[in-house]
Amino acid sequence: MRLADLRRSTSFRLAIGVSLFILGAFVIAGGIGYVMMHRQLTIRQQARVTEVFASLEGVSLQNDEQDLIDAVTTRIAASPDRSTLYLLKDAQGELLVGNMPDVSLKPGWSIVEAGALGVQTDYPFRIFAGQTGDYWLIVGMTDADIDDFREIILGTFGWSAALALLAAIGAGTMLAAGMQRRLSRVGNTLNQVAHGDLAARLPVTPKGDDIDQIARSINEMLARLEAQVEALRQVSADIAHDLRTPLNRLRIRIEEAADKSASGQPIDEDLAAAITESETIDATFSALLRIAQIEAGARRERFAPIDLAAVLSDVAEVYGDVVEDAGMSLVRTVMDPAPILGDKDLLTQVFANLIENAIRHCAQGTIITCAITTDNRTVRATVADTGPGITPAERVNVLRRLYRLEKSRSTPGSGLGLSLVKAVADLHGAELVLSDAMPGLRVDLVFPKHGGSYDGLPSDDDV
Amino acid sequence: MRILLIEDDRSVSSYVSRGLTEAGHVCDVLGDGTDGLFQATRESYDVLVVDRMLPGLDGLSIVRALRAAGVKVPVLFLTAQGGIDDRVEGLEAGGDDYLTKPFAFAELLARVNALSRRPPVQDVKTVLRVADLELDMLRRQARRGGQNIDLLPKEFTLLEVLMRNEGRVVTRTMLLERVWDFHFDPKTSVVETHISRLRAKMDKPFEVTLLHTIKNAGYSLHAPR
C-alpha cells in the first residue's frame, strides 16, 4: 500500500481528525487546570506573606522597638538566600532594619521585579507593605515556587500532549492501514467479479463489524448472481443438448426428402414428419424458456388470491374423459376450499402436467386420485396414481431438466414436465414431495395458506 | 379483406402475404415499425398483423399509439419471445390476439379470420343457429331437429365457440385458450377427446354432419355446402 493511498483513505483522515480533536480538548482542559492551580498557588503565597506580616504586627503592638527589630532581624537571618525580604522603618521614616533596598511602595500588595530589589533571580516578588502601629513594614516573598510549579505543569502538560498526539496519529495510522487493507481486499474481490469470476467472495472476519455486514450482504448477492448465471448457463447447455438432437433429425428428414424429390418420389410423408419434428423442437424450447422465466421470479407480480381446489377440480374435469379414453379412471376425493396466493395459469398447467404424466406413464386400469386437504397453515394438493411409481433413488433426478427415466424414453414427452412443476412450486413457496403411493407415485404440493378472502382484497391476518 | 402485415423478417412476410393473398385477402407488407404506424393511420385496414420486435418502432408501441389515436382495427401480435407474460402485455397494450412463432400458417389464417368478423360490440343474440342445430344461450340448452341435447358445461362452451365461428376454421390452440383457458400445449388429446364426445352427442345421431375436422388446421362447424 502506498503512502498516498493511505493519505487519501477515509479512515486515515478520520484518525487524524479525531487526534486533532482530542488534542484540542486536551489543551482546553489543561488550560483550565493550569489557571485554577495558578490561582490557588497565588492565594497560598499571599496567605504566607500575610501570616508573617500579621505575626510581626503582633510584636509591634507591644511597643518595644528593640523586640520588633530583633524579630525582624531573626527572620532576615533565617532567609540568607533573600527568598523572603523585610524592611522596617520608624514613624520618622528612618530605616531600622531590612534586607532590601528602600523602594517606595504604596500600601497593600505589589509585585516587584527581582532586579529592582537587588536580588539575583528571575522571579518577581510578591510584597505586602503597610503601617503597623507607628512603623512602616514591608514583607515580600519570591514567586519562585509558583513559577517552578508553573514550569513543571507546563512541561508535563506539553510533553504528555505531544506524546498523546503521536500515539493518536500512530494508532490512527495503524487502524487506517488495517481498514485500508480490508477495503482494498473488497475492491480486489469486486474487480475479480467484474472480470467474470463469480465464485469470488469477500473475506468476513469473526468481528462482525459494519464492514463484515456489508461483506456478508455482498457475498449473498454474489451467491444469488452466481446461481442465476449458473441457471442461465444450464439452460444454454440444455438447449444445446436437447435441441440439437431433434434439429439433426429434422435436417436428415429434409435431406432425405430432397433426395426423394430429385428422384421423383413422393415426399409428403417426410414433410409431415419434418413438421412434427419442428413442433417438438418448438415445444421443448418454449418449455425451457418458460421454466427459466418462472425461475427468474418475475411472474410473482401477477399473484392473486385463488381457490386451489377450484383450479384442480377444473383440470380434473377437463381430463376426466381423456383418462377414461385411456382406460383409466380419475377420482376426486377431498376438495376442501383452499385459499392461496398464486398464478392460476401456471397452477393449471402444473396439475395438467401431473395428470398427463400419470396418463402417459401408467397402464390401463390405473386409478388417478386428486385431492386438496388443508390445515391451519397449509394447503396440500395431491395427485397420486396406482402405476409403476418412481424409485426413491430416481425421485431427485426426475426433477432435473430434460431428465427422463430410461423406461420412459419410448413414450412421448420432453422431460420438462416435472421440472416445470418444481419451478412453479418454488415460485409459490410450495414444497414438492414425491413419495410412494403403494403402489404408484404420489405427488404432494404443500402451499402456505392465504388468510384473505378470494375477492382479491388484502387481509390483515395473511399468513 | 384488407390486411396490413408489419414484419421485418422477409421470408416470414413473403410467406404469410402469399398465403393470405391465396386465401383471397389483400395484403400490404411493411418491414419497419415507424412506416407501419404511418401506413396504419393513413389507410383503412380490416386486420393488422404486427410483429412484436421491429426496427424503428416496436409492435407494442405501434398498437398503443394506434389505440391512443382512436384506431380500433383488430390487431394480431406475432412474437418470437413466447414468454408467459408476453401475451398479457400484448393484450394490455390493446392487441386482440396473440400468436407465437413458429406458427403454422393455418393457425394464423384462422385467427385473422376470427378477428376480422368478430362483432364490434357484445353479441346480443340469445339463440345461435347453424342449419338445424340451435344453441339457446339463456336456457343453456342445445337442440337439433327439435330434439334436446344434454351437454356438460364445457361441452356447451365448446359448441358455442364453434357456432360463433360458423364456417371458419377454429384451431386446436384457439379452442384450448377459449374453452379451457389453457395457455400451454397439453401433451395429451384433450381437445380431440372433447370434440369426439361432443360429436357423439350433436352429430353422430343425425344424418347430416355439421362438425368437420380440417386436416392440419382444426375444426369447422357449418351446414353442408
Coordinates of C-alpha atoms in Angstrom, one line a residue, chain A residues 1 11 36 60 68 70 72 93 138 172-173 195 202 237 277 315 336 340 343 356 360 377 428 438 446 459:
Chain A
M1 CA 0.0 0.0 0.0
S11 CA -10.1 6.1 7.8
M36 CA -7.1 27.2 38.6
S60 CA 4.9 45.8 67.0
L68 CA 10.5 44.3 66.9
D70 CA 15.1 41.7 66.9
V72 CA 12.7 41.1 62.0
G93 CA 11.0 57.3 58.1
I138 CA 7.3 45.5 54.2
G172 CA -4.9 6.1 13.8
T173 CA -2.4 5.3 11.0
H195 CA -13.7 -9.8 -14.7
L202 CA -15.3 -11.2 0.3
A237 CA -26.4 -26.3 -22.1
E277 CA -40.2 -32.7 -35.6
V315 CA -58.3 -29.5 -14.5
D336 CA -61.5 -28.5 0.8
I340 CA -53.7 -19.5 -1.6
D343 CA -50.9 -17.7 -10.5
E356 CA -50.8 -36.1 -18.1
R360 CA -48.6 -41.3 -20.2
R377 CA -51.3 -23.1 7.9
H428 CA -45.2 -20.2 -4.9
M438 CA -48.0 -48.1 -2.6
V446 CA -47.8 -28.1 0.1
S459 CA -56.5 -9.0 4.7

